[in-house]
PDB file of C-alpha atoms in Angstrom:
ATOM      1  CA  MET A   1      93.003  95.806 116.084  1.00 40.00           C
ATOM      2  CA  GLU A   2      90.746  92.807 115.425  1.00 48.00           C
ATOM      3  CA  ALA A   3      89.626  92.060 111.856  1.00 46.00           C
ATOM      4  CA  GLU A   4      86.047  93.036 111.065  1.00 45.00           C
ATOM      5  CA  PRO A   5      83.660  90.111 110.358  1.00 54.00           C
ATOM      6  CA  PRO A   6      82.819  89.814 106.637  1.00 50.00           C
ATOM      7  CA  GLU A   7      79.104  90.510 107.146  1.00 49.00           C
ATOM      8  CA  GLN A   8      79.696  93.634 109.239  1.00 50.00           C
ATOM      9  CA  GLY A   9      80.168  96.840 107.297  1.00 48.00           C
ATOM     10  CA  ARG A  10      81.323 100.233 108.532  1.00 53.00           C
ATOM     11  CA  GLY A  11      77.908 101.802 107.972  1.00 61.00           C
ATOM     12  CA  MET A  12      74.411 100.989 109.090  1.00 69.00           C
ATOM     13  CA  ASP A  13      72.745  97.966 107.449  1.00 77.00           C
ATOM     14  CA  PHE A  14      69.557  99.068 105.657  1.00 76.00           C
ATOM     15  CA  LEU A  15      67.721  95.795 106.396  1.00 78.00           C
ATOM     16  CA  GLU A  16      68.492  95.973 110.108  1.00 75.00           C
ATOM     17  CA  CYS A  17      67.660  99.661 110.341  1.00 80.00           C
ATOM     18  CA  VAL A  18      64.333  99.597 108.460  1.00 77.00           C
ATOM     19  CA  GLY A  19      63.237  96.087 109.411  1.00 74.00           C
ATOM     20  CA  PRO A  20      62.147  93.145 107.241  1.00 75.00           C
ATOM     21  CA  ASP A  21      58.563  94.274 106.566  1.00 80.00           C
ATOM     22  CA  ALA A  22      59.441  97.786 105.360  1.00 80.00           C
ATOM     23  CA  SER A  23      62.468  96.423 103.478  1.00 77.00           C
ATOM     24  CA  ALA A  24      60.243  93.943 101.634  1.00 78.00           C
ATOM     25  CA  ILE A  25      57.996  96.815 100.477  1.00 79.00           C
ATOM     26  CA  VAL A  26      61.029  98.661  99.085  1.00 81.00           C
ATOM     27  CA  PHE A  27      62.446  95.575  97.363  1.00 81.00           C
ATOM     28  CA  ARG A  28      59.096  94.846  95.693  1.00 84.00           C
ATOM     29  CA  LEU A  29      59.300  98.246  94.015  1.00 83.00           C
ATOM     30  CA  LEU A  30      62.430  97.230  92.092  1.00 84.00           C
ATOM     31  CA  ASP A  31      61.391  96.654  88.476  1.00 81.00           C
ATOM     32  CA  ASP A  32      64.799  96.093  86.858  1.00 81.00           C
ATOM     33  CA  PRO A  33      66.429  92.640  87.196  1.00 82.00           C
ATOM     34  CA  ALA A  34      69.842  94.355  87.334  1.00 85.00           C
ATOM     35  CA  ASP A  35      68.798  96.267  90.475  1.00 83.00           C
ATOM     36  CA  LEU A  36      67.714  93.053  92.147  1.00 84.00           C
ATOM     37  CA  ALA A  37      70.957  91.345  91.130  1.00 85.00           C
ATOM     38  CA  ARG A  38      72.989  94.221  92.593  1.00 87.00           C
ATOM     39  CA  ALA A  39      70.968  94.122  95.817  1.00 83.00           C
ATOM     40  CA  SER A  40      71.555  90.394  96.226  1.00 83.00           C
ATOM     41  CA  ALA A  41      75.303  90.966  95.770  1.00 82.00           C
ATOM     42  CA  VAL A  42      75.627  93.468  98.663  1.00 85.00           C
ATOM     43  CA  SER A  43      76.128  90.804 101.340  1.00 86.00           C
ATOM     44  CA  ARG A  44      75.137  87.286 102.291  1.00 88.00           C
ATOM     45  CA  SER A  45      72.294  88.587 104.463  1.00 86.00           C
ATOM     46  CA  TRP A  46      70.908  90.697 101.601  1.00 87.00           C
ATOM     47  CA  ARG A  47      71.142  87.772  99.192  1.00 89.00           C
ATOM     48  CA  ARG A  48      69.374  85.517 101.687  1.00 89.00           C
ATOM     49  CA  PHE A  49      66.643  88.153 102.125  1.00 89.00           C
ATOM     50  CA  VAL A  50      66.132  88.448  98.348  1.00 88.00           C
ATOM     51  CA  ILE A  51      65.994  84.687  97.858  1.00 91.00           C
ATOM     52  CA  GLN A  52      63.741  83.836 100.804  1.00 90.00           C
ATOM     53  CA  ASN A  53      61.196  86.502  99.809  1.00 91.00           C
ATOM     54  CA  GLN A  54      61.202  85.362  96.144  1.00 92.00           C
ATOM     55  CA  PHE A  55      61.585  88.886  94.784  1.00 92.00           C
ATOM     56  CA  SER A  56      62.793  87.614  91.399  1.00 94.00           C
ATOM     57  CA  LYS A  57      59.538  85.653  90.985  1.00 95.00           C
ATOM     58  CA  ILE A  58      57.533  88.695  92.099  1.00 94.00           C
ATOM     59  CA  GLN A  59      59.217  90.784  89.379  1.00 95.00           C
ATOM     60  CA  CYS A  60      58.170  88.250  86.731  1.00 96.00           C
ATOM     61  CA  LEU A  61      54.594  87.984  88.046  1.00 96.00           C
ATOM     62  CA  ARG A  62      54.118  91.734  88.147  1.00 94.00           C
ATOM     63  CA  ALA A  63      55.181  92.107  84.512  1.00 94.00           C
ATOM     64  CA  TYR A  64      53.474  88.957  83.154  1.00 97.00           C
ATOM     65  CA  PRO A  65      50.659  87.429  85.280  1.00 96.00           C
ATOM     66  CA  GLU A  66      50.834  84.256  83.139  1.00 97.00           C
ATOM     67  CA  VAL A  67      53.908  83.295  85.216  1.00 97.00           C
ATOM     68  CA  ALA A  68      51.439  82.193  87.924  1.00 96.00           C
ATOM     69  CA  ASN A  69      50.736  79.116  85.770  1.00 96.00           C
ATOM     70  CA  PHE A  70      54.103  77.579  86.712  1.00 97.00           C
ATOM     71  CA  MET A  71      53.564  74.906  89.365  1.00 95.00           C
ATOM     72  CA  ASP A  72      57.260  74.291  89.947  1.00 94.00           C
ATOM     73  CA  ILE A  73      60.751  74.671  88.493  1.00 94.00           C
ATOM     74  CA  GLU A  74      63.010  71.903  87.235  1.00 92.00           C
ATOM     75  CA  VAL A  75      66.663  72.264  86.248  1.00 90.00           C
ATOM     76  CA  ARG A  76      67.476  69.783  83.509  1.00 83.00           C
ATOM     77  CA  SER A  77      70.592  68.547  81.753  1.00 72.00           C
ATOM     78  CA  SER A  78      70.466  66.398  78.591  1.00 55.00           C
ATOM     79  CA  GLY A  79      66.719  66.022  79.022  1.00 49.00           C
ATOM     80  CA  SER A  80      66.888  64.667  82.603  1.00 53.00           C
ATOM     81  CA  SER A  81      65.924  66.434  85.794  1.00 53.00           C
ATOM     82  CA  VAL A  82      69.005  67.188  87.918  1.00 51.00           C
ATOM     83  CA  TYR A  83      67.083  68.568  90.887  1.00 51.00           C
ATOM     84  CA  ARG A  84      64.238  66.842  92.662  1.00 51.00           C
ATOM     85  CA  ASN A  85      63.464  66.916  96.369  1.00 49.00           C
ATOM     86  CA  ALA A  86      63.107  63.443  97.879  1.00 49.00           C
ATOM     87  CA  ARG A  87      61.659  64.845 101.114  1.00 58.00           C
ATOM     88  CA  TRP A  88      61.331  68.173 102.818  1.00 60.00           C
ATOM     89  CA  SER A  89      64.037  69.569 105.046  1.00 72.00           C
ATOM     90  CA  ALA A  90      65.138  73.081 105.941  1.00 72.00           C
ATOM     91  CA  ALA A  91      68.315  72.675 103.893  1.00 78.00           C
ATOM     92  CA  ALA A  92      66.397  71.280 100.914  1.00 82.00           C
ATOM     93  CA  GLU A  93      63.950  74.168 101.101  1.00 84.00           C
ATOM     94  CA  LEU A  94      66.787  76.712 101.045  1.00 83.00           C
ATOM     95  CA  ASP A  95      68.369  74.909  98.092  1.00 88.00           C
ATOM     96  CA  LYS A  96      65.040  75.015  96.266  1.00 90.00           C
ATOM     97  CA  LEU A  97      64.611  78.744  96.907  1.00 92.00           C
ATOM     98  CA  GLU A  98      68.180  79.371  95.677  1.00 92.00           C
ATOM     99  CA  ARG A  99      67.511  77.349  92.507  1.00 92.00           C
ATOM    100  CA  ASP A 100      64.181  79.085  91.885  1.00 95.00           C
ATOM    101  CA  HIS A 101      65.834  82.487  92.326  1.00 94.00           C
ATOM    102  CA  ARG A 102      68.466  81.722  89.688  1.00 93.00           C
ATOM    103  CA  VAL A 103      65.882  80.524  87.180  1.00 95.00           C
ATOM    104  CA  TYR A 104      63.481  83.413  87.778  1.00 96.00           C
ATOM    105  CA  MET A 105      66.372  85.866  87.380  1.00 95.00           C
ATOM    106  CA  GLN A 106      67.058  84.276  83.987  1.00 94.00           C
ATOM    107  CA  LEU A 107      63.362  84.551  83.118  1.00 96.00           C
ATOM    108  CA  SER A 108      63.031  88.153  84.327  1.00 95.00           C
ATOM    109  CA  HIS A 109      65.959  89.214  82.148  1.00 94.00           C
ATOM    110  CA  GLY A 110      64.074  87.955  79.085  1.00 95.00           C
ATOM    111  CA  LEU A 111      60.699  89.318  80.162  1.00 96.00           C
ATOM    112  CA  LEU A 112      61.856  92.816  81.095  1.00 94.00           C
ATOM    113  CA  SER A 113      64.523  93.560  78.482  1.00 93.00           C
ATOM    114  CA  PRO A 114      63.568  95.797  75.527  1.00 93.00           C
ATOM    115  CA  TYR A 115      63.006  93.890  72.290  1.00 94.00           C
ATOM    116  CA  ASN A 116      62.293  94.381  68.610  1.00 95.00           C
ATOM    117  CA  THR A 117      59.141  92.532  67.611  1.00 96.00           C
ATOM    118  CA  LYS A 118      59.380  89.821  64.939  1.00 97.00           C
ATOM    119  CA  ASP A 119      57.291  87.005  63.478  1.00 98.00           C
ATOM    120  CA  CYS A 120      57.694  84.118  65.955  1.00 98.00           C
ATOM    121  CA  ILE A 121      56.044  81.285  63.983  1.00 98.00           C
ATOM    122  CA  SER A 122      58.182  78.183  63.598  1.00 97.00           C
ATOM    123  CA  ARG A 123      55.690  75.906  61.826  1.00 94.00           C
ATOM    124  CA  CYS A 124      52.045  74.946  61.466  1.00 94.00           C
ATOM    125  CA  VAL A 125      50.326  72.443  63.750  1.00 92.00           C
ATOM    126  CA  GLY A 126      47.031  72.107  61.904  1.00 93.00           C
ATOM    127  CA  ALA A 127      43.591  73.487  61.091  1.00 95.00           C
ATOM    128  CA  SER A 128      40.103  72.522  62.253  1.00 94.00           C
ATOM    129  CA  SER A 129      39.212  71.652  58.649  1.00 94.00           C
ATOM    130  CA  THR A 130      40.579  72.081  55.122  1.00 94.00           C
ATOM    131  CA  ASP A 131      38.429  72.187  52.002  1.00 95.00           C
ATOM    132  CA  ARG A 132      40.949  70.932  49.417  1.00 93.00           C
ATOM    133  CA  TYR A 133      44.090  69.432  50.911  1.00 91.00           C
ATOM    134  CA  PRO A 134      46.931  70.159  50.180  1.00 90.00           C
ATOM    135  CA  ASP A 135      46.083  72.976  47.727  1.00 93.00           C
ATOM    136  CA  GLU A 136      44.304  75.002  50.427  1.00 95.00           C
ATOM    137  CA  ALA A 137      46.330  73.857  53.455  1.00 94.00           C
ATOM    138  CA  ILE A 138      47.341  75.951  56.466  1.00 95.00           C
ATOM    139  CA  GLU A 139      50.993  75.946  55.307  1.00 95.00           C
ATOM    140  CA  ASN A 140      49.984  78.491  52.645  1.00 96.00           C
ATOM    141  CA  THR A 141      49.362  81.077  55.393  1.00 97.00           C
ATOM    142  CA  LEU A 142      53.118  81.264  56.069  1.00 96.00           C
ATOM    143  CA  ASP A 143      53.659  82.783  52.613  1.00 93.00           C
ATOM    144  CA  ALA A 144      53.109  86.542  52.465  1.00 90.00           C
ATOM    145  CA  ALA A 145      51.856  86.338  48.859  1.00 84.00           C
ATOM    146  CA  ASP A 146      48.187  85.491  48.298  1.00 78.00           C
ATOM    147  CA  ARG A 147      48.885  84.038  44.858  1.00 78.00           C
ATOM    148  CA  VAL A 148      51.557  82.015  43.089  1.00 73.00           C
ATOM    149  CA  GLY A 149      51.295  82.735  39.399  1.00 69.00           C
ATOM    150  CA  TRP A 150      47.609  82.283  38.540  1.00 68.00           C
ATOM    151  CA  ASP A 151      46.935  80.111  41.586  1.00 79.00           C
ATOM    152  CA  GLY A 152      45.801  81.392  44.962  1.00 85.00           C
ATOM    153  CA  SER A 153      47.919  80.788  48.073  1.00 92.00           C
ATOM    154  CA  TYR A 154      45.591  80.505  51.076  1.00 96.00           C
ATOM    155  CA  TRP A 155      43.919  78.241  53.609  1.00 97.00           C
ATOM    156  CA  SER A 156      40.223  77.456  53.229  1.00 97.00           C
ATOM    157  CA  SER A 157      37.862  75.820  55.686  1.00 97.00           C
ATOM    158  CA  ARG A 158      35.264  73.320  54.583  1.00 96.00           C
ATOM    159  CA  GLY A 159      31.872  74.733  53.656  1.00 97.00           C
ATOM    160  CA  HIS A 160      29.170  75.181  56.330  1.00 97.00           C
ATOM    161  CA  ARG A 161      25.433  75.696  56.023  1.00 97.00           C
ATOM    162  CA  ASP A 162      25.305  77.567  59.336  1.00 97.00           C
ATOM    163  CA  PRO A 163      26.862  81.079  59.232  1.00 96.00           C
ATOM    164  CA  ALA A 164      27.691  80.731  62.963  1.00 97.00           C
ATOM    165  CA  LEU A 165      30.593  78.443  62.059  1.00 97.00           C
ATOM    166  CA  GLU A 166      33.777  78.271  64.113  1.00 97.00           C
ATOM    167  CA  GLU A 167      37.149  77.331  62.634  1.00 97.00           C
ATOM    168  CA  CYS A 168      40.697  77.552  63.954  1.00 97.00           C
ATOM    169  CA  LEU A 169      44.331  77.580  62.854  1.00 97.00           C
ATOM    170  CA  MET A 170      47.128  76.459  65.166  1.00 96.00           C
ATOM    171  CA  TYR A 171      50.830  77.326  65.050  1.00 96.00           C
ATOM    172  CA  MET A 172      54.013  76.365  66.918  1.00 96.00           C
ATOM    173  CA  LEU A 173      56.329  79.221  67.909  1.00 97.00           C
ATOM    174  CA  GLN A 174      60.121  79.242  67.857  1.00 97.00           C
ATOM    175  CA  THR A 175      60.570  78.594  71.605  1.00 96.00           C
ATOM    176  CA  ASP A 176      58.511  77.209  74.478  1.00 96.00           C
ATOM    177  CA  LEU A 177      58.309  80.703  75.941  1.00 98.00           C
ATOM    178  CA  CYS A 178      57.547  83.680  73.689  1.00 98.00           C
ATOM    179  CA  LEU A 179      56.336  87.190  74.340  1.00 98.00           C
ATOM    180  CA  VAL A 180      53.389  87.901  72.033  1.00 98.00           C
ATOM    181  CA  ASP A 181      51.944  91.394  71.634  1.00 98.00           C
ATOM    182  CA  GLU A 182      50.216  91.355  68.228  1.00 98.00           C
ATOM    183  CA  ILE A 183      48.737  88.899  65.748  1.00 98.00           C
ATOM    184  CA  ARG A 184      48.241  89.759  62.094  1.00 98.00           C
ATOM    185  CA  MET A 185      45.861  88.020  59.728  1.00 98.00           C
ATOM    186  CA  GLN A 186      44.814  88.668  56.120  1.00 97.00           C
ATOM    187  CA  PRO A 187      41.469  87.391  54.815  1.00 97.00           C
ATOM    188  CA  PHE A 188      41.638  85.931  51.321  1.00 96.00           C
ATOM    189  CA  LYS A 189      40.003  87.559  48.299  1.00 95.00           C
ATOM    190  CA  ALA A 190      39.057  85.088  45.572  1.00 93.00           C
ATOM    191  CA  PHE A 191      40.535  87.072  42.688  1.00 90.00           C
ATOM    192  CA  PHE A 192      39.709  84.194  40.306  1.00 87.00           C
ATOM    193  CA  ARG A 193      35.951  84.794  40.810  1.00 87.00           C
ATOM    194  CA  ASP A 194      34.084  87.458  38.851  1.00 85.00           C
ATOM    195  CA  ASP A 195      32.747  89.155  41.992  1.00 90.00           C
ATOM    196  CA  GLU A 196      36.038  88.657  43.899  1.00 92.00           C
ATOM    197  CA  PRO A 197      34.425  87.725  47.265  1.00 95.00           C
ATOM    198  CA  ILE A 198      36.433  88.085  50.480  1.00 96.00           C
ATOM    199  CA  TYR A 199      35.908  85.026  52.681  1.00 97.00           C
ATOM    200  CA  SER A 200      36.600  86.610  56.054  1.00 97.00           C
ATOM    201  CA  ALA A 201      35.299  85.612  59.462  1.00 98.00           C
ATOM    202  CA  LYS A 202      33.287  88.041  61.595  1.00 98.00           C
ATOM    203  CA  ARG A 203      35.452  87.859  64.720  1.00 98.00           C
ATOM    204  CA  ILE A 204      38.795  86.516  65.858  1.00 98.00           C
ATOM    205  CA  ARG A 205      40.110  85.262  69.203  1.00 98.00           C
ATOM    206  CA  PHE A 206      43.418  83.781  70.367  1.00 98.00           C
ATOM    207  CA  GLN A 207      44.459  81.078  72.808  1.00 98.00           C
ATOM    208  CA  MET A 208      47.991  80.260  73.944  1.00 98.00           C
ATOM    209  CA  GLY A 209      49.216  77.199  75.733  1.00 97.00           C
ATOM    210  CA  CYS A 210      51.238  74.047  76.099  1.00 95.00           C
ATOM    211  CA  PRO A 211      50.753  70.574  74.591  1.00 93.00           C
ATOM    212  CA  LYS A 212      50.023  67.953  77.269  1.00 90.00           C
ATOM    213  CA  SER A 213      52.224  65.683  75.202  1.00 81.00           C
ATOM    214  CA  PRO A 214      53.295  66.416  71.631  1.00 59.00           C
ATOM    215  CA  PRO A 215      51.143  63.979  69.592  1.00 49.00           C
ATOM    216  CA  TRP A 216      52.007  65.939  66.456  1.00 52.00           C
ATOM    217  CA  SER A 217      55.763  65.940  67.060  1.00 53.00           C
ATOM    218  CA  GLY A 218      57.324  64.491  63.945  1.00 50.00           C
ATOM    219  CA  THR A 219      53.856  63.905  62.498  1.00 51.00           C
ATOM    220  CA  THR A 220      53.084  64.899  58.939  1.00 47.00           C
ATOM    221  CA  ILE A 221      49.934  67.014  58.747  1.00 55.00           C
ATOM    222  CA  TYR A 222      47.450  65.688  56.249  1.00 53.00           C
ATOM    223  CA  GLY A 223      43.761  66.177  55.659  1.00 55.00           C
ATOM    224  CA  GLU A 224      42.518  63.240  57.720  1.00 59.00           C
ATOM    225  CA  ASN A 225      44.548  63.794  60.907  1.00 63.00           C
ATOM    226  CA  GLU A 226      44.936  67.564  61.289  1.00 63.00           C
ATOM    227  CA  GLY A 227      41.624  67.951  63.143  1.00 66.00           C
ATOM    228  CA  GLN A 228      42.907  65.493  65.768  1.00 72.00           C
ATOM    229  CA  LEU A 229      46.123  67.458  66.220  1.00 79.00           C
ATOM    230  CA  ILE A 230      44.329  70.668  67.204  1.00 83.00           C
ATOM    231  CA  ALA A 231      41.807  69.105  69.638  1.00 87.00           C
ATOM    232  CA  ASP A 232      41.543  71.072  72.905  1.00 91.00           C
ATOM    233  CA  SER A 233      42.056  67.862  74.893  1.00 90.00           C
ATOM    234  CA  ASN A 234      45.700  67.849  73.730  1.00 91.00           C
ATOM    235  CA  TYR A 235      46.573  71.214  75.307  1.00 94.00           C
ATOM    236  CA  ILE A 236      46.755  73.182  78.539  1.00 96.00           C
ATOM    237  CA  TRP A 237      45.553  76.693  77.687  1.00 97.00           C
ATOM    238  CA  THR A 238      47.067  79.466  79.824  1.00 97.00           C
ATOM    239  CA  TYR A 239      45.704  82.543  78.031  1.00 98.00           C
ATOM    240  CA  THR A 240      42.554  83.458  76.114  1.00 98.00           C
ATOM    241  CA  SER A 241      42.211  86.872  74.460  1.00 98.00           C
ATOM    242  CA  PRO A 242      39.067  88.949  74.062  1.00 98.00           C
ATOM    243  CA  GLU A 243      37.299  88.765  70.698  1.00 98.00           C
ATOM    244  CA  PHE A 244      38.208  91.279  67.983  1.00 98.00           C
ATOM    245  CA  PRO A 245      36.068  92.277  64.973  1.00 98.00           C
ATOM    246  CA  ILE A 246      37.490  91.473  61.518  1.00 98.00           C
ATOM    247  CA  LEU A 247      37.186  93.858  58.589  1.00 97.00           C
ATOM    248  CA  GLN A 248      35.982  92.274  55.353  1.00 96.00           C
ATOM    249  CA  GLU A 249      39.036  93.584  53.547  1.00 96.00           C
ATOM    250  CA  ASN A 250      41.900  91.855  51.749  1.00 95.00           C
ATOM    251  CA  VAL A 251      44.620  93.502  53.868  1.00 96.00           C
ATOM    252  CA  LEU A 252      46.940  92.301  56.628  1.00 97.00           C
ATOM    253  CA  GLN A 253      44.936  93.281  59.711  1.00 98.00           C
ATOM    254  CA  SER A 254      46.592  93.911  63.075  1.00 98.00           C
ATOM    255  CA  PHE A 255      45.090  92.631  66.328  1.00 98.00           C
ATOM    256  CA  LYS A 256      47.040  94.080  69.242  1.00 98.00           C
ATOM    257  CA  LEU A 257      46.556  92.301  72.541  1.00 98.00           C
ATOM    258  CA  PRO A 258      45.493  94.425  75.537  1.00 97.00           C
ATOM    259  CA  HIS A 259      48.983  93.816  76.958  1.00 96.00           C
ATOM    260  CA  PRO A 260      51.971  91.687  75.910  1.00 97.00           C
ATOM    261  CA  VAL A 261      51.393  88.050  76.864  1.00 98.00           C
ATOM    262  CA  LEU A 262      53.841  85.327  77.877  1.00 98.00           C
ATOM    263  CA  CYS A 263      52.934  82.371  75.659  1.00 98.00           C
ATOM    264  CA  ILE A 264      53.669  79.338  77.844  1.00 98.00           C
ATOM    265  CA  GLY A 265      54.262  76.222  75.776  1.00 96.00           C
ATOM    266  CA  GLY A 266      54.771  77.839  72.375  1.00 97.00           C
ATOM    267  CA  VAL A 267      51.360  77.016  70.849  1.00 97.00           C
ATOM    268  CA  VAL A 268      48.982  79.690  69.502  1.00 98.00           C
ATOM    269  CA  LYS A 269      45.441  78.893  68.414  1.00 98.00           C
ATOM    270  CA  ILE A 270      43.650  81.418  66.186  1.00 98.00           C
ATOM    271  CA  GLU A 271      39.874  81.060  66.442  1.00 98.00           C
ATOM    272  CA  LEU A 272      37.838  82.387  63.506  1.00 98.00           C
ATOM    273  CA  LEU A 273      34.214  82.949  64.481  1.00 98.00           C
ATOM    274  CA  GLY A 274      31.256  83.340  62.110  1.00 98.00           C
ATOM    275  CA  GLY A 275      31.034  83.314  58.335  1.00 97.00           C
ATOM    276  CA  VAL A 276      30.281  86.399  56.216  1.00 96.00           C
ATOM    277  CA  VAL A 277      30.082  85.306  52.570  1.00 93.00           C
ATOM    278  CA  LYS A 278      27.840  82.566  51.190  1.00 94.00           C
ATOM    279  CA  ASP A 279      29.506  80.942  48.211  1.00 93.00           C
ATOM    280  CA  ALA A 280      27.652  81.580  44.948  1.00 90.00           C
ATOM    281  CA  PHE A 281      28.273  78.038  43.659  1.00 91.00           C
ATOM    282  CA  ASP A 282      27.236  75.777  46.533  1.00 95.00           C
ATOM    283  CA  GLY A 283      25.478  78.162  48.944  1.00 95.00           C
ATOM    284  CA  LEU A 284      27.869  77.316  51.810  1.00 97.00           C
ATOM    285  CA  TYR A 285      29.862  79.584  54.116  1.00 98.00           C
ATOM    286  CA  TYR A 286      33.665  79.421  54.008  1.00 97.00           C
ATOM    287  CA  ILE A 287      36.489  81.145  55.863  1.00 98.00           C
ATOM    288  CA  CYS A 288      39.715  81.701  53.912  1.00 97.00           C
ATOM    289  CA  VAL A 289      43.013  83.180  55.183  1.00 97.00           C
ATOM    290  CA  SER A 290      45.981  84.100  53.013  1.00 97.00           C
ATOM    291  CA  HIS A 291      48.590  85.112  55.612  1.00 97.00           C
ATOM    292  CA  VAL A 292      49.253  84.995  59.378  1.00 98.00           C
ATOM    293  CA  GLN A 293      51.993  86.522  61.528  1.00 98.00           C
ATOM    294  CA  ILE A 294      52.413  86.137  65.295  1.00 98.00           C
ATOM    295  CA  MET A 295      54.493  89.084  66.461  1.00 98.00           C
ATOM    296  CA  GLY A 296      56.646  89.239  69.567  1.00 98.00           C
ATOM    297  CA  MET A 297      59.948  87.855  70.806  1.00 98.00           C
ATOM    298  CA  PRO A 298      61.126  84.285  71.481  1.00 97.00           C
ATOM    299  CA  LEU A 299      62.825  83.927  74.869  1.00 97.00           C
ATOM    300  CA  SER A 300      66.027  82.004  75.480  1.00 93.00           C
ATOM    301  CA  GLY A 301      66.053  78.374  74.388  1.00 91.00           C
ATOM    302  CA  LYS A 302      67.504  77.563  77.828  1.00 93.00           C
ATOM    303  CA  LEU A 303      64.021  78.088  79.263  1.00 95.00           C
ATOM    304  CA  GLY A 304      61.368  75.490  78.486  1.00 94.00           C
ATOM    305  CA  VAL A 305      58.014  74.162  79.623  1.00 95.00           C
ATOM    306  CA  ALA A 306      56.917  70.664  80.599  1.00 92.00           C
ATOM    307  CA  PRO A 307      53.344  69.547  81.359  1.00 93.00           C
ATOM    308  CA  ARG A 308      52.605  68.113  84.786  1.00 90.00           C
ATOM    309  CA  GLY A 309      49.076  66.886  85.396  1.00 86.00           C
ATOM    310  CA  THR A 310      46.739  69.777  84.669  1.00 87.00           C
ATOM    311  CA  GLY A 311      49.521  72.375  84.974  1.00 92.00           C
ATOM    312  CA  VAL A 312      52.957  73.267  83.650  1.00 95.00           C
ATOM    313  CA  VAL A 313      56.488  73.305  85.030  1.00 96.00           C
ATOM    314  CA  LEU A 314      59.162  75.852  84.122  1.00 97.00           C
ATOM    315  CA  SER A 315      62.246  73.943  82.950  1.00 94.00           C
ATOM    316  CA  TYR A 316      65.760  75.344  82.802  1.00 94.00           C
ATOM    317  CA  TYR A 317      68.384  73.765  80.517  1.00 92.00           C
ATOM    318  CA  PRO A 318      71.764  75.345  81.403  1.00 87.00           C
ATOM    319  CA  THR A 319      73.570  73.793  78.415  1.00 82.00           C
ATOM    320  CA  ARG A 320      70.886  74.209  75.742  1.00 75.00           C
ATOM    321  CA  ARG A 321      71.327  77.099  73.311  1.00 63.00           C
ATOM    322  CA  LYS A 322      69.293  76.615  70.138  1.00 62.00           C
ATOM    323  CA  ASN A 323      65.668  77.528  69.489  1.00 66.00           C
ATOM    324  CA  ARG A 324      63.383  75.565  67.206  1.00 64.00           C
ATOM    325  CA  THR A 325      64.087  75.996  63.513  1.00 56.00           C
ATOM    326  CA  SER A 326      62.082  78.948  62.192  1.00 47.00           C
ATOM    327  CA  GLN A 327      60.544  79.348  58.824  1.00 43.00           C
TER     328      GLN A 327
END
């Protein structure tokens, strides 16, 4: 009796029986990366079908629409790209689809696995302004306490005559890719004033994105340069939240996003809109914040982001293991 070809099973092949169009509808319903991995392991024809239809990418897009911002994928080793098509060919296209499938499977595992939320801030990037640097610098917002001894621990903006002021704080997260579902912020109460005013903003909004190039990498933040570090021209923003009202209360307030967001690039900008309290001494409006937390989960340090023109590229580092140093 002749040996059976490897691709031919004893039973009926689902893909051949149902057809490619109906099969694609069924495969798109798979929402667990493990199911897709098992399907691609059934046979070479099933694996080819999964890869050519980019079902691993579809899984990621369905869960996190921000994935659509990726223009391409690069596999890197020691900081250098190890895959780049010189010109198109059928074989090169198949290789590219195979590579993309592997990377999107890695990404989908991180996106779709259950996680315990944690504070993802690694360090501060800068603030739009600071009233008294360094005593009232953004670094104070990483400390949960709003006072150290008799001194306050908080960030303060410069004073404004117009109550429609806009200020912002910017933070770097622990990895290039983080899931973010909630941001917490505590307005500062000036306990050293007789009337103990709370210098909150009226509204808050969040942006997430990627630096076009890291001009602040290795740069010490100081009063004169921090406004340059947070300029919009330095970043590619991939997500903007709706505005949320802020309570004029000295408590850690929670702002839950409408859905968990994939922060692409590891930068979060907190926009503070509108002043509430006019200072009794100089008649100016200030915004003061004592503490900030950005809650979610850092993804694997093997996944990174690189800017390309006006977009971003998903980078995969097979040998890289460590995240950025966290606070």
